[in-house]
PDB file of C-alpha atoms in Angstrom:
ATOM      1  CA  UNK A 343     -42.493 -60.685 -36.821  1.00 43.00           C
ATOM      2  CA  UNK A 344     -45.762 -59.409 -38.287  1.00 42.00           C
ATOM      3  CA  UNK A 345     -47.010 -60.945 -41.501  1.00 46.00           C
ATOM      4  CA  UNK A 346     -48.086 -58.986 -44.576  1.00 45.00           C
ATOM      5  CA  UNK A 347     -51.773 -59.699 -43.776  1.00 51.00           C
ATOM      6  CA  UNK A 348     -51.411 -58.439 -40.209  1.00 46.00           C
ATOM      7  CA  UNK A 349     -49.911 -55.208 -41.507  1.00 42.00           C
ATOM      8  CA  UNK A 350     -52.669 -54.766 -44.069  1.00 50.00           C
ATOM      9  CA  UNK A 351     -50.344 -55.274 -47.048  1.00 47.00           C
ATOM     10  CA  UNK A 352     -51.264 -57.127 -50.275  1.00 55.00           C
ATOM     11  CA  UNK A 353     -50.600 -60.903 -50.241  1.00 58.00           C
ATOM     12  CA  UNK A 354     -47.017 -61.765 -51.107  1.00 55.00           C
ATOM     13  CA  UNK A 355     -45.673 -58.396 -50.026  1.00 51.00           C
ATOM     14  CA  UNK A 356     -42.508 -58.632 -47.948  1.00 49.00           C
ATOM     15  CA  UNK A 357     -42.687 -56.226 -45.002  1.00 49.00           C
ATOM     16  CA  UNK A 358     -39.758 -53.901 -44.479  1.00 47.00           C
ATOM     17  CA  UNK A 359     -37.955 -54.945 -41.335  1.00 52.00           C
ATOM     18  CA  UNK A 360     -35.009 -52.622 -41.219  1.00 57.00           C
ATOM     19  CA  UNK A 361     -33.289 -49.573 -42.679  1.00 63.00           C
ATOM     20  CA  UNK A 362     -33.538 -49.210 -46.445  1.00 64.00           C
ATOM     21  CA  UNK A 363     -30.672 -48.719 -48.868  1.00 67.00           C
ATOM     22  CA  UNK A 364     -30.824 -44.950 -49.371  1.00 67.00           C
ATOM     23  CA  UNK A 365     -33.852 -43.605 -47.490  1.00 65.00           C
ATOM     24  CA  UNK A 366     -33.449 -40.479 -45.406  1.00 65.00           C
ATOM     25  CA  UNK A 367     -31.808 -37.087 -45.798  1.00 71.00           C
ATOM     26  CA  UNK A 368     -29.504 -37.080 -48.837  1.00 80.00           C
ATOM     27  CA  UNK A 369     -27.091 -34.729 -47.066  1.00 83.00           C
ATOM     28  CA  UNK A 370     -26.715 -37.233 -44.256  1.00 81.00           C
ATOM     29  CA  UNK A 371     -26.264 -39.986 -46.839  1.00 82.00           C
ATOM     30  CA  UNK A 372     -23.442 -38.124 -48.588  1.00 85.00           C
ATOM     31  CA  UNK A 373     -21.849 -37.135 -45.281  1.00 86.00           C
ATOM     32  CA  UNK A 374     -21.878 -40.710 -43.986  1.00 85.00           C
ATOM     33  CA  UNK A 375     -20.395 -42.050 -47.214  1.00 87.00           C
ATOM     34  CA  UNK A 376     -17.604 -39.473 -47.215  1.00 87.00           C
ATOM     35  CA  UNK A 377     -16.849 -39.923 -43.517  1.00 87.00           C
ATOM     36  CA  UNK A 378     -16.673 -43.711 -43.736  1.00 87.00           C
ATOM     37  CA  UNK A 379     -14.488 -43.592 -46.854  1.00 88.00           C
ATOM     38  CA  UNK A 380     -12.049 -41.075 -45.381  1.00 85.00           C
ATOM     39  CA  UNK A 381     -11.878 -43.028 -42.130  1.00 85.00           C
ATOM     40  CA  UNK A 382     -11.081 -46.264 -43.958  1.00 83.00           C
ATOM     41  CA  UNK A 383      -8.457 -44.500 -46.064  1.00 80.00           C
ATOM     42  CA  UNK A 384      -6.743 -43.035 -43.007  1.00 79.00           C
ATOM     43  CA  UNK A 385      -6.881 -46.315 -41.085  1.00 78.00           C
ATOM     44  CA  UNK A 386      -5.082 -47.982 -43.985  1.00 72.00           C
ATOM     45  CA  UNK A 387      -2.018 -45.874 -43.223  1.00 66.00           C
ATOM     46  CA  UNK A 388      -2.518 -45.534 -39.484  1.00 61.00           C
ATOM     47  CA  UNK A 389       0.743 -46.009 -37.590  1.00 58.00           C
ATOM     48  CA  UNK A 390       2.838 -45.786 -40.760  1.00 57.00           C
ATOM     49  CA  UNK A 391       5.082 -42.742 -41.072  1.00 51.00           C
ATOM     50  CA  UNK A 392       5.533 -43.257 -44.811  1.00 57.00           C
ATOM     51  CA  UNK A 393       2.056 -44.648 -45.481  1.00 58.00           C
ATOM     52  CA  UNK A 394       1.089 -42.316 -48.324  1.00 60.00           C
ATOM     53  CA  UNK A 395       4.589 -42.615 -49.751  1.00 61.00           C
ATOM     54  CA  UNK A 396       4.253 -46.404 -50.040  1.00 59.00           C
ATOM     55  CA  UNK A 397       0.985 -45.928 -51.931  1.00 58.00           C
ATOM     56  CA  UNK A 398       2.813 -43.711 -54.431  1.00 58.00           C
ATOM     57  CA  UNK A 399       5.621 -46.281 -54.679  1.00 60.00           C
ATOM     58  CA  UNK A 400       3.332 -48.964 -56.116  1.00 59.00           C
ATOM     59  CA  UNK A 401       3.369 -47.619 -59.694  1.00 56.00           C
ATOM     60  CA  UNK A 402       7.117 -46.970 -59.435  1.00 56.00           C
ATOM     61  CA  UNK A 403       7.747 -50.577 -58.398  1.00 58.00           C
ATOM     62  CA  UNK A 404       5.638 -51.841 -61.291  1.00 55.00           C
ATOM     63  CA  UNK A 405       7.305 -49.702 -63.930  1.00 52.00           C
ATOM     64  CA  UNK A 406      10.630 -51.527 -64.138  1.00 52.00           C
ATOM     65  CA  UNK A 407       9.232 -55.076 -64.462  1.00 49.00           C
ATOM     66  CA  UNK A 408       6.794 -53.885 -67.113  1.00 52.00           C
ATOM     67  CA  UNK A 409       9.605 -52.322 -69.113  1.00 52.00           C
ATOM     68  CA  UNK A 410      11.218 -55.742 -69.311  1.00 51.00           C
ATOM     69  CA  UNK A 411       8.273 -57.500 -70.883  1.00 48.00           C
ATOM     70  CA  UNK A 412       9.164 -59.196 -74.154  1.00 43.00           C
ATOM     71  CA  UNK A 413       6.438 -57.370 -76.047  1.00 46.00           C
ATOM     72  CA  UNK A 414       7.751 -54.027 -74.848  1.00 43.00           C
ATOM     73  CA  UNK A 415      11.335 -54.762 -75.896  1.00 44.00           C
ATOM     74  CA  UNK A 416      10.297 -55.739 -79.413  1.00 46.00           C
ATOM     75  CA  UNK A 417       7.958 -52.790 -79.981  1.00 47.00           C
ATOM     76  CA  UNK A 418       9.920 -50.159 -78.098  1.00 46.00           C
ATOM     77  CA  UNK A 419      11.460 -48.481 -81.142  1.00 48.00           C
ATOM     78  CA  UNK A 420       8.050 -47.891 -82.686  1.00 52.00           C
ATOM     79  CA  UNK A 421       6.075 -47.170 -79.526  1.00 54.00           C
ATOM     80  CA  UNK A 422       8.305 -45.580 -76.854  1.00 50.00           C
ATOM     81  CA  UNK A 423       5.272 -44.991 -74.613  1.00 64.00           C
ATOM     82  CA  UNK A 424       4.294 -48.637 -74.408  1.00 73.00           C
ATOM     83  CA  UNK A 425       5.702 -49.192 -70.873  1.00 76.00           C
ATOM     84  CA  UNK A 426       3.445 -46.362 -69.701  1.00 82.00           C
ATOM     85  CA  UNK A 427       0.518 -47.942 -71.536  1.00 83.00           C
ATOM     86  CA  UNK A 428       1.101 -51.146 -69.602  1.00 83.00           C
ATOM     87  CA  UNK A 429       1.515 -49.302 -66.312  1.00 83.00           C
ATOM     88  CA  UNK A 430      -1.668 -47.289 -66.876  1.00 88.00           C
ATOM     89  CA  UNK A 431      -3.607 -50.435 -67.720  1.00 89.00           C
ATOM     90  CA  UNK A 432      -2.387 -52.215 -64.602  1.00 87.00           C
ATOM     91  CA  UNK A 433      -3.297 -49.265 -62.356  1.00 89.00           C
ATOM     92  CA  UNK A 434      -6.784 -48.982 -63.872  1.00 93.00           C
ATOM     93  CA  UNK A 435      -7.392 -52.706 -63.527  1.00 92.00           C
ATOM     94  CA  UNK A 436      -6.015 -52.679 -59.973  1.00 90.00           C
ATOM     95  CA  UNK A 437      -8.613 -50.065 -59.046  1.00 93.00           C
ATOM     96  CA  UNK A 438     -11.353 -52.262 -60.528  1.00 95.00           C
ATOM     97  CA  UNK A 439     -10.163 -55.455 -58.834  1.00 93.00           C
ATOM     98  CA  UNK A 440      -9.432 -53.880 -55.435  1.00 91.00           C
ATOM     99  CA  UNK A 441     -12.771 -52.069 -55.240  1.00 94.00           C
ATOM    100  CA  UNK A 442     -14.918 -54.993 -56.305  1.00 95.00           C
ATOM    101  CA  UNK A 443     -12.899 -57.457 -54.249  1.00 93.00           C
ATOM    102  CA  UNK A 444     -13.132 -55.318 -51.115  1.00 92.00           C
ATOM    103  CA  UNK A 445     -16.856 -54.796 -51.671  1.00 93.00           C
ATOM    104  CA  UNK A 446     -17.643 -58.521 -51.460  1.00 93.00           C
ATOM    105  CA  UNK A 447     -17.258 -58.751 -47.693  1.00 90.00           C
ATOM    106  CA  UNK A 448     -17.742 -55.064 -46.887  1.00 89.00           C
ATOM    107  CA  UNK A 449     -21.162 -55.435 -45.264  1.00 88.00           C
ATOM    108  CA  UNK A 450     -20.137 -58.529 -43.323  1.00 87.00           C
ATOM    109  CA  UNK A 451     -16.945 -56.818 -42.125  1.00 85.00           C
ATOM    110  CA  UNK A 452     -19.098 -54.046 -40.666  1.00 82.00           C
ATOM    111  CA  UNK A 453     -21.532 -56.386 -38.920  1.00 80.00           C
ATOM    112  CA  UNK A 454     -21.298 -54.570 -35.581  1.00 78.00           C
ATOM    113  CA  UNK A 455     -22.028 -51.263 -37.297  1.00 77.00           C
ATOM    114  CA  UNK A 456     -24.963 -52.677 -39.255  1.00 77.00           C
ATOM    115  CA  UNK A 457     -26.553 -54.288 -36.205  1.00 73.00           C
ATOM    116  CA  UNK A 458     -26.264 -51.302 -33.874  1.00 69.00           C
ATOM    117  CA  UNK A 459     -26.768 -48.182 -35.975  1.00 68.00           C
ATOM    118  CA  UNK A 460     -29.713 -47.125 -38.107  1.00 73.00           C
ATOM    119  CA  UNK A 461     -28.300 -45.698 -41.312  1.00 74.00           C
ATOM    120  CA  UNK A 462     -28.769 -46.163 -45.093  1.00 81.00           C
ATOM    121  CA  UNK A 463     -26.989 -49.404 -45.963  1.00 84.00           C
ATOM    122  CA  UNK A 464     -25.915 -48.179 -49.399  1.00 87.00           C
ATOM    123  CA  UNK A 465     -23.294 -46.093 -47.635  1.00 89.00           C
ATOM    124  CA  UNK A 466     -21.147 -49.200 -47.156  1.00 90.00           C
ATOM    125  CA  UNK A 467     -20.454 -50.241 -50.790  1.00 92.00           C
ATOM    126  CA  UNK A 468     -20.269 -46.612 -51.909  1.00 93.00           C
ATOM    127  CA  UNK A 469     -17.645 -45.847 -49.264  1.00 92.00           C
ATOM    128  CA  UNK A 470     -15.600 -48.824 -50.497  1.00 93.00           C
ATOM    129  CA  UNK A 471     -15.638 -47.394 -54.034  1.00 94.00           C
ATOM    130  CA  UNK A 472     -14.728 -43.935 -52.756  1.00 93.00           C
ATOM    131  CA  UNK A 473     -11.833 -45.295 -50.685  1.00 92.00           C
ATOM    132  CA  UNK A 474     -10.535 -47.130 -53.751  1.00 91.00           C
ATOM    133  CA  UNK A 475     -10.827 -43.887 -55.704  1.00 92.00           C
ATOM    134  CA  UNK A 476      -8.565 -42.127 -53.174  1.00 89.00           C
ATOM    135  CA  UNK A 477      -5.913 -44.810 -53.715  1.00 87.00           C
ATOM    136  CA  UNK A 478      -6.392 -44.589 -57.473  1.00 90.00           C
ATOM    137  CA  UNK A 479      -5.787 -40.822 -57.484  1.00 87.00           C
ATOM    138  CA  UNK A 480      -2.493 -41.271 -55.639  1.00 83.00           C
ATOM    139  CA  UNK A 481      -1.352 -43.948 -58.081  1.00 83.00           C
ATOM    140  CA  UNK A 482      -2.320 -41.881 -61.095  1.00 84.00           C
ATOM    141  CA  UNK A 483      -0.426 -38.869 -59.812  1.00 82.00           C
ATOM    142  CA  UNK A 484       2.696 -40.985 -60.111  1.00 79.00           C
ATOM    143  CA  UNK A 485       1.717 -42.021 -63.649  1.00 82.00           C
ATOM    144  CA  UNK A 486       1.303 -38.402 -64.718  1.00 83.00           C
ATOM    145  CA  UNK A 487       4.798 -37.675 -63.401  1.00 80.00           C
ATOM    146  CA  UNK A 488       6.147 -40.581 -65.490  1.00 79.00           C
ATOM    147  CA  UNK A 489       4.254 -39.298 -68.531  1.00 82.00           C
ATOM    148  CA  UNK A 490       5.759 -35.833 -68.252  1.00 82.00           C
ATOM    149  CA  UNK A 491       9.217 -37.256 -67.556  1.00 79.00           C
ATOM    150  CA  UNK A 492       8.934 -39.450 -70.670  1.00 77.00           C
ATOM    151  CA  UNK A 493       8.283 -36.426 -72.849  1.00 79.00           C
ATOM    152  CA  UNK A 494       4.606 -37.069 -73.535  1.00 82.00           C
ATOM    153  CA  UNK A 495       2.947 -33.795 -74.471  1.00 82.00           C
ATOM    154  CA  UNK A 496       0.031 -32.423 -72.511  1.00 84.00           C
ATOM    155  CA  UNK A 497      -3.009 -32.544 -74.807  1.00 87.00           C
ATOM    156  CA  UNK A 498      -6.649 -31.575 -74.583  1.00 89.00           C
ATOM    157  CA  UNK A 499      -7.449 -35.261 -75.110  1.00 88.00           C
ATOM    158  CA  UNK A 500      -6.376 -35.851 -71.499  1.00 89.00           C
ATOM    159  CA  UNK A 501      -9.762 -34.425 -70.491  1.00 91.00           C
ATOM    160  CA  UNK A 502     -11.359 -37.550 -71.961  1.00 92.00           C
ATOM    161  CA  UNK A 503     -10.148 -39.404 -68.909  1.00 92.00           C
ATOM    162  CA  UNK A 504     -12.770 -37.640 -66.759  1.00 93.00           C
ATOM    163  CA  UNK A 505     -15.803 -39.329 -68.392  1.00 94.00           C
ATOM    164  CA  UNK A 506     -13.810 -42.559 -68.649  1.00 94.00           C
ATOM    165  CA  UNK A 507     -13.168 -42.489 -64.909  1.00 93.00           C
ATOM    166  CA  UNK A 508     -16.836 -41.704 -64.292  1.00 94.00           C
ATOM    167  CA  UNK A 509     -17.882 -44.719 -66.358  1.00 94.00           C
ATOM    168  CA  UNK A 510     -15.385 -46.936 -64.558  1.00 95.00           C
ATOM    169  CA  UNK A 511     -16.671 -45.689 -61.204  1.00 94.00           C
ATOM    170  CA  UNK A 512     -20.279 -46.443 -62.170  1.00 95.00           C
ATOM    171  CA  UNK A 513     -19.330 -49.937 -63.292  1.00 95.00           C
ATOM    172  CA  UNK A 514     -17.471 -50.636 -60.050  1.00 95.00           C
ATOM    173  CA  UNK A 515     -20.296 -49.170 -57.977  1.00 95.00           C
ATOM    174  CA  UNK A 516     -22.891 -51.396 -59.608  1.00 95.00           C
ATOM    175  CA  UNK A 517     -20.776 -54.494 -59.106  1.00 96.00           C
ATOM    176  CA  UNK A 518     -19.935 -53.487 -55.533  1.00 95.00           C
ATOM    177  CA  UNK A 519     -23.603 -53.048 -54.621  1.00 94.00           C
ATOM    178  CA  UNK A 520     -24.569 -56.430 -56.027  1.00 94.00           C
ATOM    179  CA  UNK A 521     -21.630 -58.375 -54.571  1.00 94.00           C
ATOM    180  CA  UNK A 522     -21.873 -56.858 -51.089  1.00 92.00           C
ATOM    181  CA  UNK A 523     -25.587 -57.634 -50.860  1.00 91.00           C
ATOM    182  CA  UNK A 524     -25.387 -61.160 -52.302  1.00 92.00           C
ATOM    183  CA  UNK A 525     -22.446 -62.178 -50.116  1.00 92.00           C
ATOM    184  CA  UNK A 526     -24.499 -61.668 -46.962  1.00 89.00           C
ATOM    185  CA  UNK A 527     -26.705 -64.582 -47.986  1.00 88.00           C
ATOM    186  CA  UNK A 528     -24.510 -66.531 -50.401  1.00 88.00           C
ATOM    187  CA  UNK A 529     -20.924 -66.981 -49.190  1.00 89.00           C
ATOM    188  CA  UNK A 530     -19.968 -68.675 -52.470  1.00 92.00           C
ATOM    189  CA  UNK A 531     -19.848 -65.195 -54.015  1.00 93.00           C
ATOM    190  CA  UNK A 532     -16.280 -64.665 -52.736  1.00 92.00           C
ATOM    191  CA  UNK A 533     -14.639 -67.674 -54.492  1.00 93.00           C
ATOM    192  CA  UNK A 534     -16.747 -67.095 -57.591  1.00 94.00           C
ATOM    193  CA  UNK A 535     -15.512 -63.517 -57.848  1.00 94.00           C
ATOM    194  CA  UNK A 536     -11.946 -64.655 -57.202  1.00 93.00           C
ATOM    195  CA  UNK A 537     -12.272 -66.772 -60.353  1.00 93.00           C
ATOM    196  CA  UNK A 538     -14.040 -64.037 -62.329  1.00 93.00           C
ATOM    197  CA  UNK A 539     -11.343 -61.404 -61.743  1.00 93.00           C
ATOM    198  CA  UNK A 540      -8.519 -63.209 -63.612  1.00 91.00           C
ATOM    199  CA  UNK A 541     -10.909 -63.897 -66.478  1.00 92.00           C
ATOM    200  CA  UNK A 542     -11.684 -60.185 -66.659  1.00 92.00           C
ATOM    201  CA  UNK A 543      -7.968 -59.368 -66.506  1.00 91.00           C
ATOM    202  CA  UNK A 544      -6.974 -61.565 -69.442  1.00 89.00           C
ATOM    203  CA  UNK A 545     -10.129 -60.630 -71.344  1.00 89.00           C
ATOM    204  CA  UNK A 546      -9.197 -56.941 -71.209  1.00 91.00           C
ATOM    205  CA  UNK A 547      -6.349 -55.228 -73.114  1.00 90.00           C
ATOM    206  CA  UNK A 548      -4.136 -54.707 -70.085  1.00 88.00           C
ATOM    207  CA  UNK A 549      -0.950 -56.576 -71.020  1.00 83.00           C
ATOM    208  CA  UNK A 550      -1.565 -56.698 -74.762  1.00 85.00           C
ATOM    209  CA  UNK A 551      -2.672 -54.164 -77.408  1.00 87.00           C
ATOM    210  CA  UNK A 552      -6.155 -54.825 -78.747  1.00 90.00           C
ATOM    211  CA  UNK A 553      -4.674 -54.539 -82.241  1.00 88.00           C
ATOM    212  CA  UNK A 554      -2.901 -57.847 -81.688  1.00 88.00           C
ATOM    213  CA  UNK A 555      -6.254 -59.547 -81.216  1.00 89.00           C
ATOM    214  CA  UNK A 556      -7.632 -57.817 -84.304  1.00 87.00           C
ATOM    215  CA  UNK A 557      -4.871 -59.286 -86.465  1.00 88.00           C
ATOM    216  CA  UNK A 558      -6.088 -62.742 -85.529  1.00 88.00           C
ATOM    217  CA  UNK A 559      -9.819 -62.085 -85.508  1.00 88.00           C
ATOM    218  CA  UNK A 560     -11.686 -58.791 -85.864  1.00 91.00           C
ATOM    219  CA  UNK A 561     -14.819 -60.460 -84.546  1.00 91.00           C
ATOM    220  CA  UNK A 562     -13.049 -61.464 -81.339  1.00 92.00           C
ATOM    221  CA  UNK A 563     -11.674 -57.939 -81.016  1.00 92.00           C
ATOM    222  CA  UNK A 564     -15.160 -56.464 -81.293  1.00 93.00           C
ATOM    223  CA  UNK A 565     -16.514 -58.925 -78.732  1.00 93.00           C
ATOM    224  CA  UNK A 566     -13.746 -58.130 -76.233  1.00 93.00           C
ATOM    225  CA  UNK A 567     -14.386 -54.413 -76.655  1.00 94.00           C
ATOM    226  CA  UNK A 568     -17.982 -54.888 -75.518  1.00 94.00           C
ATOM    227  CA  UNK A 569     -16.471 -55.135 -72.043  1.00 94.00           C
ATOM    228  CA  UNK A 570     -16.808 -51.648 -70.460  1.00 95.00           C
ATOM    229  CA  UNK A 571     -13.438 -52.070 -68.763  1.00 95.00           C
ATOM    230  CA  UNK A 572     -11.806 -52.691 -72.146  1.00 94.00           C
ATOM    231  CA  UNK A 573     -13.306 -49.461 -73.480  1.00 95.00           C
ATOM    232  CA  UNK A 574     -11.830 -47.490 -70.589  1.00 95.00           C
ATOM    233  CA  UNK A 575      -8.401 -49.083 -71.037  1.00 94.00           C
ATOM    234  CA  UNK A 576      -8.263 -48.592 -74.794  1.00 93.00           C
ATOM    235  CA  UNK A 577      -9.545 -45.023 -74.836  1.00 94.00           C
ATOM    236  CA  UNK A 578      -7.249 -44.071 -71.952  1.00 92.00           C
ATOM    237  CA  UNK A 579      -4.315 -45.408 -73.943  1.00 91.00           C
ATOM    238  CA  UNK A 580      -5.309 -43.340 -76.974  1.00 90.00           C
ATOM    239  CA  UNK A 581      -6.194 -40.159 -75.090  1.00 91.00           C
ATOM    240  CA  UNK A 582      -3.367 -40.053 -72.548  1.00 89.00           C
ATOM    241  CA  UNK A 583      -0.317 -41.720 -74.050  1.00 88.00           C
ATOM    242  CA  UNK A 584      -0.466 -42.982 -77.634  1.00 86.00           C
ATOM    243  CA  UNK A 585      -2.584 -40.901 -80.055  1.00 87.00           C
ATOM    244  CA  UNK A 586      -1.646 -43.351 -82.842  1.00 86.00           C
ATOM    245  CA  UNK A 587      -3.417 -46.181 -81.034  1.00 87.00           C
ATOM    246  CA  UNK A 588      -6.932 -47.154 -82.038  1.00 91.00           C
ATOM    247  CA  UNK A 589      -9.737 -45.348 -80.289  1.00 92.00           C
ATOM    248  CA  UNK A 590     -12.311 -47.419 -78.453  1.00 93.00           C
ATOM    249  CA  UNK A 591     -14.796 -46.636 -81.238  1.00 94.00           C
ATOM    250  CA  UNK A 592     -12.419 -47.936 -83.890  1.00 93.00           C
ATOM    251  CA  UNK A 593     -11.560 -51.017 -81.852  1.00 93.00           C
ATOM    252  CA  UNK A 594     -15.194 -51.991 -81.350  1.00 93.00           C
ATOM    253  CA  UNK A 595     -16.085 -51.486 -85.009  1.00 91.00           C
ATOM    254  CA  UNK A 596     -17.751 -48.080 -85.008  1.00 91.00           C
ATOM    255  CA  UNK A 597     -18.984 -45.414 -82.601  1.00 91.00           C
ATOM    256  CA  UNK A 598     -22.606 -46.699 -82.531  1.00 93.00           C
ATOM    257  CA  UNK A 599     -21.380 -49.974 -81.050  1.00 93.00           C
ATOM    258  CA  UNK A 600     -20.111 -48.111 -78.001  1.00 94.00           C
ATOM    259  CA  UNK A 601     -23.741 -48.133 -76.917  1.00 96.00           C
ATOM    260  CA  UNK A 602     -23.235 -51.814 -76.038  1.00 95.00           C
ATOM    261  CA  UNK A 603     -20.660 -51.313 -73.237  1.00 96.00           C
ATOM    262  CA  UNK A 604     -22.555 -48.179 -72.163  1.00 96.00           C
ATOM    263  CA  UNK A 605     -25.755 -50.204 -71.882  1.00 96.00           C
ATOM    264  CA  UNK A 606     -23.901 -52.906 -69.943  1.00 96.00           C
ATOM    265  CA  UNK A 607     -22.603 -50.296 -67.478  1.00 96.00           C
ATOM    266  CA  UNK A 608     -26.069 -48.836 -66.964  1.00 96.00           C
ATOM    267  CA  UNK A 609     -27.566 -52.320 -66.587  1.00 96.00           C
ATOM    268  CA  UNK A 610     -24.950 -53.298 -64.005  1.00 96.00           C
ATOM    269  CA  UNK A 611     -25.688 -50.140 -61.994  1.00 95.00           C
ATOM    270  CA  UNK A 612     -29.457 -50.662 -62.129  1.00 95.00           C
ATOM    271  CA  UNK A 613     -29.253 -54.352 -61.255  1.00 96.00           C
ATOM    272  CA  UNK A 614     -26.741 -53.681 -58.498  1.00 94.00           C
ATOM    273  CA  UNK A 615     -28.990 -51.031 -57.004  1.00 93.00           C
ATOM    274  CA  UNK A 616     -32.100 -53.210 -57.187  1.00 93.00           C
ATOM    275  CA  UNK A 617     -30.317 -56.172 -55.608  1.00 92.00           C
ATOM    276  CA  UNK A 618     -28.954 -54.070 -52.761  1.00 91.00           C
ATOM    277  CA  UNK A 619     -32.187 -52.140 -52.257  1.00 88.00           C
ATOM    278  CA  UNK A 620     -34.150 -55.378 -51.944  1.00 89.00           C
ATOM    279  CA  UNK A 621     -31.648 -56.884 -49.516  1.00 85.00           C
ATOM    280  CA  UNK A 622     -30.911 -53.809 -47.390  1.00 79.00           C
ATOM    281  CA  UNK A 623     -33.859 -54.011 -44.948  1.00 77.00           C
ATOM    282  CA  UNK A 624     -33.003 -57.620 -44.076  1.00 77.00           C
ATOM    283  CA  UNK A 625     -29.198 -57.444 -43.962  1.00 77.00           C
ATOM    284  CA  UNK A 626     -28.971 -57.278 -40.171  1.00 67.00           C
ATOM    285  CA  UNK A 627     -31.144 -60.375 -39.795  1.00 70.00           C
ATOM    286  CA  UNK A 628     -29.176 -62.403 -42.344  1.00 68.00           C
ATOM    287  CA  UNK A 629     -25.687 -61.614 -41.041  1.00 63.00           C
TER     288      UNK A 629
END
C-alpha cells in the first residue's frame, strides 16, 4: 500500500483505500438503500404463507399480557387507555432495540457484498433502519385499529407522531452508523450494546408513567426526560392516546429544555456519521 508521502499527501494523512460512506450519485445511493431494505424485508417472510400476518400478530399477542399488569388493573378506572399506552411504548421501544441491535453486525453479515462490490457503505446501516421502519409500520397499523376499537377519538394531535417518528429514526440512524462501523474493529461492541439496551428500556417510560417518577423526585424525572427516546414515548402517549397525560415539555420541566434531547439526537447523528465515514474506506480490509 502506498504511504501518504508517496501519494504527495501531508504527513499524518490516512490515504483512502476503498469506497467512501456516501460518495457517488445520490440517486444510486437512495436506490441501493431502498433495494437492500426491501430485499431484506421480503426475505424475512420468504417461504411463509402468513408471514405478514405474523408481523401484525405481534402487537395483538402483547396486548393481553399488558392488560394484566398490576399497574393497569389499579389505574384502569381512571385511565382506560393505559393498556394501549403500554402497548404503544413497547412497540416504539421494540423498533429502537431491533434496529440498533441488527445494525451492530450488519456490515459483518454482508462481508461478501462489501468485499466484492464497490458501493457507498452507508447504504448498509441505512437499509437496516429502513427495514425496521417497514416492520414498525405494520405493528403500528395494528395499534391504530386497537385505538379506534377502544373508542379513542381521532384528533389533530395524531399528526405530532410524524415529527416524533422522524426524530426516533434519526436517533436510530446515528446509533446504527456508529455501532456498525465500530463492530468491524471492536467485537466487544455487541455484548456492550446487549447490556445498554435493558438500561435504556428501564430508563425510559415504557412500562411506567413518567408521573410516577415525578412523585418521588422531579429532578430524576427531568433527567430521564433528557433521553430522546423518553421524549418520543411521552409525547406519543399524550398526542395519540391520553390527552390528560403530561406533554414531553411539561415532563422535562419546560419547553426550552427540549433542546437537550434534540441536541443529543443531532450529536448522535453527527458522531455516527463521522465514525462511519472515517471507517468506511477501510471496512473491507478490517473484516
